GROMACS .gro file of C-alpha atoms in nm:
model
  419
    1MET     CA    1  20.853   2.444   9.725
    2GLU     CA    2  20.581   2.268   9.778
    3LEU     CA    3  20.249   2.500   9.877
    4GLN     CA    4  20.268   2.356  10.255
    5ALA     CA    5  20.630   2.430  10.315
    6ARG     CA    6  20.552   2.751  10.186
    7LYS     CA    7  20.255   2.796  10.406
    8ARG     CA    8  20.550   2.634  10.691
    9LYS     CA    9  20.766   2.920  10.650
   10TRP     CA   10  20.571   3.222  10.607
   11ILE     CA   11  20.290   3.237  10.804
   12PRO     CA   12  20.529   3.185  11.175
   13LEU     CA   13  20.720   3.463  11.051
   14ALA     CA   14  20.400   3.655  10.918
   15CYS     CA   15  20.302   3.583  11.285
   16ILE     CA   16  20.551   3.723  11.454
   17GLY     CA   17  20.598   4.047  11.219
   18LYS     CA   18  20.896   3.929  11.008
   19CYS     CA   19  20.649   3.995  10.706
   20SER     CA   20  20.335   4.165  10.596
   21ILE     CA   21  20.070   3.954  10.518
   22SER     CA   22  20.092   4.075  10.166
   23GLN     CA   23  20.430   3.999  10.203
   24ALA     CA   24  20.324   3.597  10.296
   25ALA     CA   25  20.074   3.603  10.073
   26LYS     CA   26  20.286   3.727   9.785
   27LYS     CA   27  20.590   3.438   9.918
   28ILE     CA   28  20.317   3.155   9.918
   29GLY     CA   29  20.092   3.214   9.631
   30ILE     CA   30  19.789   3.269   9.812
   31THR     CA   31  19.550   3.566   9.893
   32PRO     CA   32  19.593   3.797  10.198
   33TYR     CA   33  19.289   3.689  10.367
   34SER     CA   34  19.371   3.329  10.338
   35VAL     CA   35  19.696   3.436  10.497
   36SER     CA   36  19.454   3.577  10.731
   37ARG     CA   37  19.277   3.315  10.848
   38LEU     CA   38  19.532   3.027  10.886
   39LYS     CA   39  19.781   3.365  11.150
   40ALA     CA   40  19.436   3.333  11.375
   41ARG     CA   41  19.463   2.923  11.318
   42TYR     CA   42  19.855   2.894  11.352
   43ARG     CA   43  19.831   3.088  11.657
   44ALA     CA   44  19.549   2.827  11.827
   45SER     CA   45  19.720   2.515  11.647
   46GLY     CA   46  20.037   2.540  11.668
   47ASN     CA   47  20.178   2.316  11.362
   48SER     CA   48  19.932   2.120  11.319
   49ILE     CA   49  19.737   2.337  11.115
   50PHE     CA   50  19.999   2.286  10.784
   51VAL     CA   51  19.928   1.822  10.838
   52ASN     CA   52  19.615   1.736  10.629
   53GLY     CA   53  19.375   1.672  10.860
   54HIS     CA   54  19.234   1.380  10.633
   55LYS     CA   55  19.599   1.180  10.671
   56GLY     CA   56  19.589   0.840  10.835
   57LYS     CA   57  19.212   0.796  10.823
   58PHE     CA   58  18.957   0.558  10.662
   59TYR     CA   59  18.822   0.735  10.435
   60GLN     CA   60  18.436   0.704  10.403
   61GLN     CA   61  18.274   0.369  10.184
   62LYS     CA   62  18.020   0.447   9.959
   63LYS     CA   63  17.700   0.535  10.057
   64PHE     CA   64  17.538   0.279   9.788
   65SER     CA   65  17.653  -0.089   9.804
   66ASP     CA   66  17.659  -0.259   9.470
   67GLU     CA   67  17.370  -0.448   9.571
   68LYS     CA   68  17.201  -0.130   9.595
   69ARG     CA   69  17.332   0.049   9.295
   70ILE     CA   70  17.219  -0.298   9.046
   71GLU     CA   71  16.921  -0.244   9.176
   72ILE     CA   72  16.901   0.133   9.085
   73CYS     CA   73  17.000   0.012   8.713
   74ASP     CA   74  16.771  -0.295   8.700
   75LEU     CA   75  16.476  -0.040   8.799
   76TYR     CA   76  16.589   0.250   8.523
   77LYS     CA   77  16.585  -0.064   8.287
   78LYS     CA   78  16.216  -0.217   8.356
   79HIS     CA   79  16.006   0.166   8.451
   80TRP     CA   80  16.148   0.440   8.348
   81SER     CA   81  16.430   0.361   8.075
   82THR     CA   82  16.322   0.621   7.847
   83THR     CA   83  16.332   0.926   8.161
   84ASN     CA   84  16.588   1.166   8.162
   85PHE     CA   85  16.811   1.110   8.483
   86SER     CA   86  16.645   1.432   8.647
   87ALA     CA   87  16.271   1.238   8.661
   88PHE     CA   88  16.514   0.878   8.687
   89LYS     CA   89  16.601   1.078   9.068
   90ASP     CA   90  16.207   1.204   9.124
   91ARG     CA   91  16.085   0.936   9.070
   92LEU     CA   92  16.335   0.672   9.261
   93GLU     CA   93  16.269   0.908   9.561
   94GLN     CA   94  15.829   0.901   9.488
   95PHE     CA   95  15.827   0.503   9.451
   96HIS     CA   96  16.100   0.279   9.571
   97ASN     CA   97  16.228   0.476   9.906
   98THR     CA   98  16.539   0.585   9.744
   99LYS     CA   99  16.712   0.872   9.755
  100ILE     CA  100  17.004   1.036   9.588
  101GLY     CA  101  17.196   1.316   9.430
  102ILE     CA  102  17.203   1.361   9.045
  103THR     CA  103  17.602   1.349   9.035
  104THR     CA  104  17.628   1.016   9.201
  105LEU     CA  105  17.344   0.786   8.988
  106THR     CA  106  17.427   0.971   8.646
  107GLU     CA  107  17.784   0.865   8.815
  108ILE     CA  108  17.582   0.453   8.912
  109LEU     CA  109  17.406   0.461   8.539
  110ASN     CA  110  17.689   0.581   8.341
  111ASP     CA  111  17.921   0.336   8.504
  112ASN     CA  112  17.673   0.005   8.382
  113GLY     CA  113  17.680   0.127   8.031
  114ILE     CA  114  17.317   0.397   8.079
  115VAL     CA  115  17.281   0.652   7.896
  116SER     CA  116  17.032   0.922   7.862
  117PRO     CA  117  16.781   0.901   7.616
  118LYS     CA  118  16.896   1.294   7.567
  119SER     CA  119  17.205   1.245   7.463
  120ARG     CA  120  17.147   0.961   7.279
  121GLY     CA  121  16.921   1.156   6.958
  122PRO     CA  122  17.040   1.402   6.709
  123LYS     CA  123  17.146   1.797   6.831
  124LYS     CA  124  16.926   2.027   6.642
  125GLU     CA  125  17.026   2.296   6.629
  126LYS     CA  126  16.792   2.558   6.743
  127LYS     CA  127  16.714   2.887   6.677
  128LYS     CA  128  16.787   3.183   6.918
  129HIS     CA  129  16.484   3.355   7.030
  130LEU     CA  130  16.474   3.705   7.259
  131PRO     CA  131  16.341   3.559   7.544
  132ARG     CA  132  15.987   3.698   7.698
  133LYS     CA  133  15.994   3.852   8.029
  134GLU     CA  134  15.726   3.649   8.218
  135ARG     CA  135  15.464   3.775   8.410
  136PRO     CA  136  15.476   3.938   8.756
  137CYS     CA  137  15.106   3.820   8.888
  138THR     CA  138  14.952   3.521   8.865
  139GLY     CA  139  14.629   3.517   8.629
  140GLU     CA  140  14.776   3.869   8.443
  141LEU     CA  141  14.833   3.538   8.141
  142VAL     CA  142  14.723   3.214   8.114
  143GLN     CA  143  14.916   3.032   7.818
  144LEU     CA  144  14.698   2.782   7.622
  145ASP     CA  145  14.779   2.496   7.399
  146ALA     CA  146  14.740   2.146   7.276
  147SER     CA  147  15.029   1.809   7.206
  148GLU     CA  148  14.941   1.549   7.037
  149HIS     CA  149  15.139   1.272   7.135
  150ASP     CA  150  15.175   0.884   7.231
  151TRP     CA  151  15.141   0.962   7.566
  152PHE     CA  152  15.008   0.606   7.668
  153MET     CA  153  15.285   0.465   7.500
  154THR     CA  154  15.080   0.261   7.314
  155GLY     CA  155  15.183   0.352   7.021
  156GLN     CA  156  14.894   0.541   6.950
  157ASN     CA  157  14.879   0.883   6.938
  158VAL     CA  158  14.618   1.142   7.194
  159THR     CA  159  14.575   1.474   7.258
  160LEU     CA  160  14.664   1.732   7.597
  161HIS     CA  161  14.490   2.002   7.648
  162GLY     CA  162  14.683   2.197   7.889
  163ALA     CA  163  14.698   2.609   8.089
  164VAL     CA  164  15.024   2.755   8.223
  165ASP     CA  165  15.012   3.037   8.404
  166ASP     CA  166  15.287   3.298   8.322
  167ALA     CA  167  15.444   3.393   8.631
  168THR     CA  168  15.470   3.061   8.783
  169HIS     CA  169  15.518   2.813   8.515
  170GLU     CA  170  15.256   2.568   8.620
  171PRO     CA  171  15.002   2.458   8.472
  172ILE     CA  172  14.695   2.495   8.569
  173GLY     CA  173  14.427   2.269   8.374
  174LEU     CA  174  14.534   1.919   8.185
  175TYR     CA  175  14.268   1.726   7.980
  176PHE     CA  176  14.352   1.431   7.727
  177CYS     CA  177  14.109   1.389   7.471
  178LEU     CA  178  14.146   1.213   7.143
  179ASN     CA  179  14.264   1.519   6.952
  180GLU     CA  180  14.251   1.869   6.947
  181CYS     CA  181  13.897   1.982   6.969
  182ARG     CA  182  13.696   2.274   7.171
  183LEU     CA  183  13.563   1.985   7.385
  184GLY     CA  184  13.933   1.918   7.556
  185TYR     CA  185  13.949   2.375   7.544
  186SER     CA  186  13.630   2.430   7.802
  187GLU     CA  187  13.734   2.153   7.975
  188VAL     CA  188  14.024   2.280   8.052
  189MET     CA  189  13.843   2.608   8.111
  190ARG     CA  190  13.594   2.483   8.349
  191GLN     CA  191  13.943   2.302   8.544
  192ILE     CA  192  14.110   2.655   8.578
  193LEU     CA  193  13.728   2.827   8.709
  194THR     CA  194  13.681   2.621   8.956
  195THR     CA  195  14.074   2.590   9.051
  196GLN     CA  196  14.204   2.935   9.001
  197GLY     CA  197  13.957   3.187   8.879
  198LYS     CA  198  13.916   3.391   8.571
  199PRO     CA  199  14.229   3.495   8.455
  200GLU     CA  200  14.268   3.851   8.289
  201ALA     CA  201  14.353   3.735   7.907
  202VAL     CA  202  14.454   3.390   7.736
  203TYR     CA  203  14.773   3.381   7.507
  204ILE     CA  204  14.656   3.122   7.218
  205ASP     CA  205  14.717   3.018   6.846
  206ARG     CA  206  14.528   2.996   6.616
  207HIS     CA  207  14.407   2.689   6.541
  208ALA     CA  208  14.059   2.611   6.444
  209ALA     CA  209  13.977   2.522   6.816
  210PHE     CA  210  14.011   2.869   6.901
  211VAL     CA  211  13.949   3.053   6.582
  212LYS     CA  212  13.794   3.033   6.215
  213ASN     CA  213  14.048   3.019   5.923
  214GLU     CA  214  13.809   3.040   5.644
  215ARG     CA  215  13.931   3.343   5.345
  216LYS     CA  216  14.236   3.343   5.496
  217GLU     CA  217  14.419   3.234   5.238
  218GLY     CA  218  14.724   3.420   5.040
  219LYS     CA  219  14.647   3.623   5.356
  220THR     CA  220  14.993   3.754   5.548
  221GLN     CA  221  14.945   3.687   5.897
  222GLU     CA  222  14.917   4.012   6.037
  223GLU     CA  223  14.625   3.988   5.821
  224ARG     CA  224  14.525   3.688   5.892
  225LEU     CA  225  14.584   3.820   6.331
  226ALA     CA  226  14.336   4.107   6.277
  227TYR     CA  227  14.090   3.901   6.083
  228SER     CA  228  14.055   3.631   6.365
  229LYS     CA  229  13.984   3.907   6.630
  230GLU     CA  230  13.731   4.074   6.431
  231GLU     CA  231  13.505   3.725   6.394
  232GLN     CA  232  13.301   3.518   6.639
  233THR     CA  233  13.388   3.197   6.730
  234HIS     CA  234  13.257   2.935   7.062
  235TRP     CA  235  13.592   3.049   7.247
  236THR     CA  236  13.609   3.415   7.200
  237GLU     CA  237  13.204   3.379   7.313
  238ILE     CA  238  13.359   3.216   7.645
  239CYS     CA  239  13.592   3.509   7.710
  240ASN     CA  240  13.413   3.815   7.639
  241GLU     CA  241  13.070   3.637   7.865
  242LEU     CA  242  13.395   3.649   8.152
  243GLU     CA  243  13.582   3.937   8.041
  244ILE     CA  244  13.856   3.752   7.956
  245ASP     CA  245  14.151   3.967   7.730
  246ILE     CA  246  14.224   3.726   7.428
  247ILE     CA  247  14.605   3.732   7.247
  248LEU     CA  248  14.678   3.517   6.932
  249ALA     CA  249  15.055   3.398   6.857
  250LEU     CA  250  15.165   3.363   6.542
  251SER     CA  251  15.414   3.134   6.598
  252PRO     CA  252  15.451   2.894   6.790
  253GLN     CA  253  15.808   3.034   6.922
  254ALA     CA  254  15.603   3.289   7.092
  255LYS     CA  255  15.408   3.106   7.352
  256GLY     CA  256  15.790   3.001   7.440
  257ARG     CA  257  15.676   2.890   7.773
  258VAL     CA  258  15.415   2.606   7.716
  259GLU     CA  259  15.579   2.468   7.428
  260ARG     CA  260  15.871   2.391   7.650
  261PHE     CA  261  15.588   2.268   7.927
  262TRP     CA  262  15.544   2.038   7.673
  263GLY     CA  263  15.957   1.925   7.606
  264THR     CA  264  15.920   1.824   7.972
  265LEU     CA  265  15.589   1.626   8.024
  266GLN     CA  266  15.679   1.416   7.692
  267ASN     CA  267  15.957   1.332   7.909
  268ARG     CA  268  15.869   1.306   8.271
  269LEU     CA  269  15.481   1.240   8.216
  270PRO     CA  270  15.424   0.886   7.973
  271PRO     CA  271  15.640   0.649   8.156
  272LEU     CA  272  15.504   0.793   8.479
  273LEU     CA  273  15.102   0.681   8.341
  274ARG     CA  274  15.316   0.339   8.201
  275PHE     CA  275  15.412   0.296   8.596
  276LEU     CA  276  15.074   0.334   8.717
  277GLY     CA  277  14.917   0.148   8.458
  278ILE     CA  278  14.754   0.442   8.332
  279ASP     CA  279  14.635   0.326   8.010
  280THR     CA  280  14.325   0.519   7.867
  281ILE     CA  281  14.217   0.870   7.870
  282GLU     CA  282  13.901   0.844   8.179
  283LYS     CA  283  14.196   0.727   8.440
  284ALA     CA  284  14.452   0.986   8.283
  285ASN     CA  285  14.224   1.215   8.281
  286ALA     CA  286  14.103   1.124   8.659
  287PHE     CA  287  14.519   1.167   8.756
  288MET     CA  288  14.509   1.492   8.632
  289PRO     CA  289  14.419   1.719   8.932
  290GLU     CA  290  14.683   1.436   9.126
  291TYR     CA  291  14.991   1.544   8.861
  292ILE     CA  292  14.919   1.905   8.849
  293LYS     CA  293  14.999   1.922   9.250
  294MET     CA  294  15.354   1.702   9.158
  295TYR     CA  295  15.467   1.901   8.879
  296LYS     CA  296  15.422   2.207   9.104
  297GLU     CA  297  15.621   2.156   9.404
  298ARG     CA  298  15.883   2.038   9.146
  299PHE     CA  299  15.931   2.313   8.851
  300ALA     CA  300  15.645   2.588   9.045
  301VAL     CA  301  15.822   2.915   9.029
  302PRO     CA  302  15.703   3.149   9.331
  303PRO     CA  303  15.601   3.503   9.131
  304GLN     CA  304  15.823   3.812   9.120
  305ASP     CA  305  15.447   3.972   9.304
  306GLU     CA  306  15.215   3.783   9.543
  307LYS     CA  307  14.896   3.962   9.376
  308THR     CA  308  14.705   3.743   9.217
  309HIS     CA  309  14.465   3.848   8.879
  310PHE     CA  310  14.267   3.606   8.883
  311LYS     CA  311  13.903   3.625   9.017
  312PRO     CA  312  13.613   3.420   9.143
  313ALA     CA  313  13.422   3.341   8.864
  314ASP     CA  314  13.088   3.359   9.062
  315LEU     CA  315  12.904   3.115   8.827
  316THR     CA  316  12.609   2.815   8.893
  317ASP     CA  317  12.681   2.460   8.788
  318ASP     CA  318  12.410   2.530   8.546
  319GLU     CA  319  12.562   2.858   8.428
  320MET     CA  320  12.942   2.669   8.425
  321GLU     CA  321  12.805   2.430   8.221
  322LYS     CA  322  12.604   2.648   7.983
  323MET     CA  323  12.869   2.924   7.943
  324ILE     CA  324  13.156   2.615   7.871
  325ALA     CA  325  12.981   2.383   7.694
  326VAL     CA  326  13.004   2.380   7.260
  327LYS     CA  327  12.664   2.479   7.118
  328PHE     CA  328  12.461   2.465   6.814
  329LYS     CA  329  12.134   2.657   6.736
  330LYS     CA  330  11.864   2.417   6.648
  331ARG     CA  331  11.498   2.353   6.605
  332THR     CA  332  11.288   2.025   6.593
  333ARG     CA  333  11.019   1.883   6.385
  334TRP     CA  334  10.649   1.836   6.422
  335ASN     CA  335  10.751   1.501   6.622
  336GLY     CA  336  11.011   1.669   6.792
  337GLU     CA  337  11.269   1.529   6.663
  338PHE     CA  338  11.615   1.748   6.545
  339VAL     CA  339  11.892   1.628   6.284
  340PHE     CA  340  12.286   1.689   6.448
  341HIS     CA  341  12.569   1.579   6.163
  342GLY     CA  342  12.315   1.382   5.945
  343PHE     CA  343  12.101   1.186   6.272
  344LEU     CA  344  11.802   1.223   6.416
  345PHE     CA  345  11.799   1.283   6.756
  346HIS     CA  346  11.481   1.401   6.978
  347LEU     CA  347  11.413   1.647   7.253
  348GLU     CA  348  11.299   1.531   7.564
  349ALA     CA  349  11.055   1.792   7.640
  350ALA     CA  350  10.705   1.784   7.715
  351TRP     CA  351  10.639   2.061   7.415
  352ALA     CA  352  10.900   1.924   7.166
  353ALA     CA  353  10.766   2.052   6.827
  354TYR     CA  354  10.857   2.289   6.638
  355ARG     CA  355  11.094   2.437   6.921
  356ASP     CA  356  11.384   2.636   6.850
  357PHE     CA  357  11.675   2.521   7.159
  358THR     CA  358  12.033   2.523   7.212
  359LEU     CA  359  12.248   2.189   7.213
  360CYS     CA  360  12.502   2.149   7.430
  361LEU     CA  361  12.822   1.920   7.462
  362SER     CA  362  12.990   1.904   7.760
  363GLU     CA  363  13.227   1.628   7.836
  364LYS     CA  364  13.120   1.654   8.164
  365THR     CA  365  12.709   1.653   8.107
  366GLY     CA  366  12.715   1.477   7.799
  367ILE     CA  367  12.465   1.588   7.495
  368ARG     CA  368  12.175   1.807   7.616
  369ALA     CA  369  11.958   2.084   7.524
  370TYR     CA  370  11.935   2.386   7.646
  371MET     CA  371  11.593   2.572   7.648
  372ASP     CA  372  11.384   2.867   7.842
  373GLY     CA  373  11.678   2.829   8.100
  374LYS     CA  374  11.641   2.486   8.111
  375PHE     CA  375  11.835   2.211   8.065
  376TYR     CA  376  11.607   1.861   7.857
  377PRO     CA  377  11.758   1.536   7.807
  378ILE     CA  378  11.890   1.465   7.434
  379THR     CA  379  11.754   1.084   7.306
  380LEU     CA  380  11.889   0.855   6.966
  381ALA     CA  381  11.592   0.854   6.715
  382GLU     CA  382  11.801   0.605   6.461
  383PRO     CA  383  12.098   0.362   6.537
  384LEU     CA  384  12.364   0.520   6.437
  385THR     CA  385  12.657   0.402   6.287
  386ASP     CA  386  12.998   0.502   6.124
  387CYS     CA  387  12.948   0.563   5.716
  388VAL     CA  388  13.139   0.720   5.461
  389GLY     CA  389  13.116   1.041   5.455
  390ASP     CA  390  12.966   1.091   5.775
  391PRO     CA  391  13.059   1.487   5.943
  392MET     CA  392  13.071   1.388   6.328
  393PRO     CA  393  13.406   1.455   6.497
  394GLN     CA  394  13.497   1.175   6.643
  395VAL     CA  395  13.530   1.339   7.018
  396GLU     CA  396  13.142   1.399   6.953
  397LYS     CA  397  13.088   1.016   6.877
  398ASP     CA  398  13.277   0.901   7.195
  399LEU     CA  399  13.023   1.161   7.357
  400ILE     CA  400  12.752   1.035   7.221
  401ALA     CA  401  12.893   0.683   7.286
  402ARG     CA  402  12.928   0.770   7.672
  403TYR     CA  403  12.620   0.968   7.700
  404LEU     CA  404  12.340   0.871   7.490
  405LEU     CA  405  12.337   0.457   7.430
  406LYS     CA  406  12.459   0.375   7.729
  407SER     CA  407  12.119   0.439   7.815
  408THR     CA  408  11.931   0.416   7.480
  409ARG     CA  409  11.652   0.108   7.484
  410GLU     CA  410  11.831  -0.021   7.199
  411GLN     CA  411  12.158  -0.117   7.360
  412SER     CA  412  12.293  -0.216   7.027
  413TYR     CA  413  12.374   0.080   6.937
  414SER     CA  414  12.736   0.136   6.854
  415PHE     CA  415  12.976   0.326   6.612
  416GLY     CA  416  13.184   0.066   6.428
  417VAL     CA  417  12.953  -0.189   6.403
  418ALA     CA  418  12.648  -0.246   6.135
  419VAL     CA  419  12.319  -0.360   6.286
   0.00000   0.00000   0.00000
């Protein structure tokens, strides 16, 4: 006997007391609670409750016409073919004025032979690691890391430095450089101090931008970790000055939250940058504050505790620059010149001969000298060209090119071109 027929027989009997609710439920094959609901409806509406409400009615047409479905597929193929369907759903609403559910979108794309990028590549068996519970308060722990990737989809890798708050999983600092370096992490720290304040602790790996890897060959990971905790580097000086605790990770899996963050960004950010016409480091860095807001709205989770561990930095602009700048101790010659990475520079000060000073490199202010509580400009004393054995890192060359070569008297100075 069909279900509806069993209901039609036993519900009226239950209403007039010919059988109990439990007996009717057993005979019909439904729960006693459902029988109680059907009894109430039967008393109110009679036998009409046993007729399907959709019977004889015209079903709703498709929400999206065939033309709209084709348009959605064309948009995906033209602009977003490397993103997963969830990211494409967000971009449709953000840039193409189309709000659609993920189930409907997947159906439309699959019906037109489009498969998600996640299902195209080989499946790798992931090692299982016990998850670490996130800290309850914002500012209690900040994870820092960098990711080298083809972010601009031009075939050339650049590095994105980032900081993620452990409590909310949201980025609080993002900065592009050619490669992973101290300058990039310094700019991330500037963003954290400016927008949030001083965190209680930072979680970092043993990259050369954070620790020195000399004299550690042949040692175990625990021995390397103990050695790294004792040494003084540019990064430890910043954290000590700000009274920020440093936690060193022994493996990428230990920083699982920020590693998964990079996986999300590598899928979502490159197509977005390409769609917006952002193809240089300078343009991308200008866009990062806006992207942080977009990411927070989409993925951030509320902290378990509303209390924050961020503390005000209370730093002037000069104090900020002096603290986060990459610093080198230097001394001038009789004519105010000094050597940096094998090249001559000049200290622009009233008394520049035989002076001890701190050379400061910053992505915001360039290359300057700090002496007697003040910053002084630096100029070139000789042409700069690439040469064999040149020890100057590329990020520092770019910094000098941006801030010194444009203002020098000899506009022909440049790296990579012999003049």
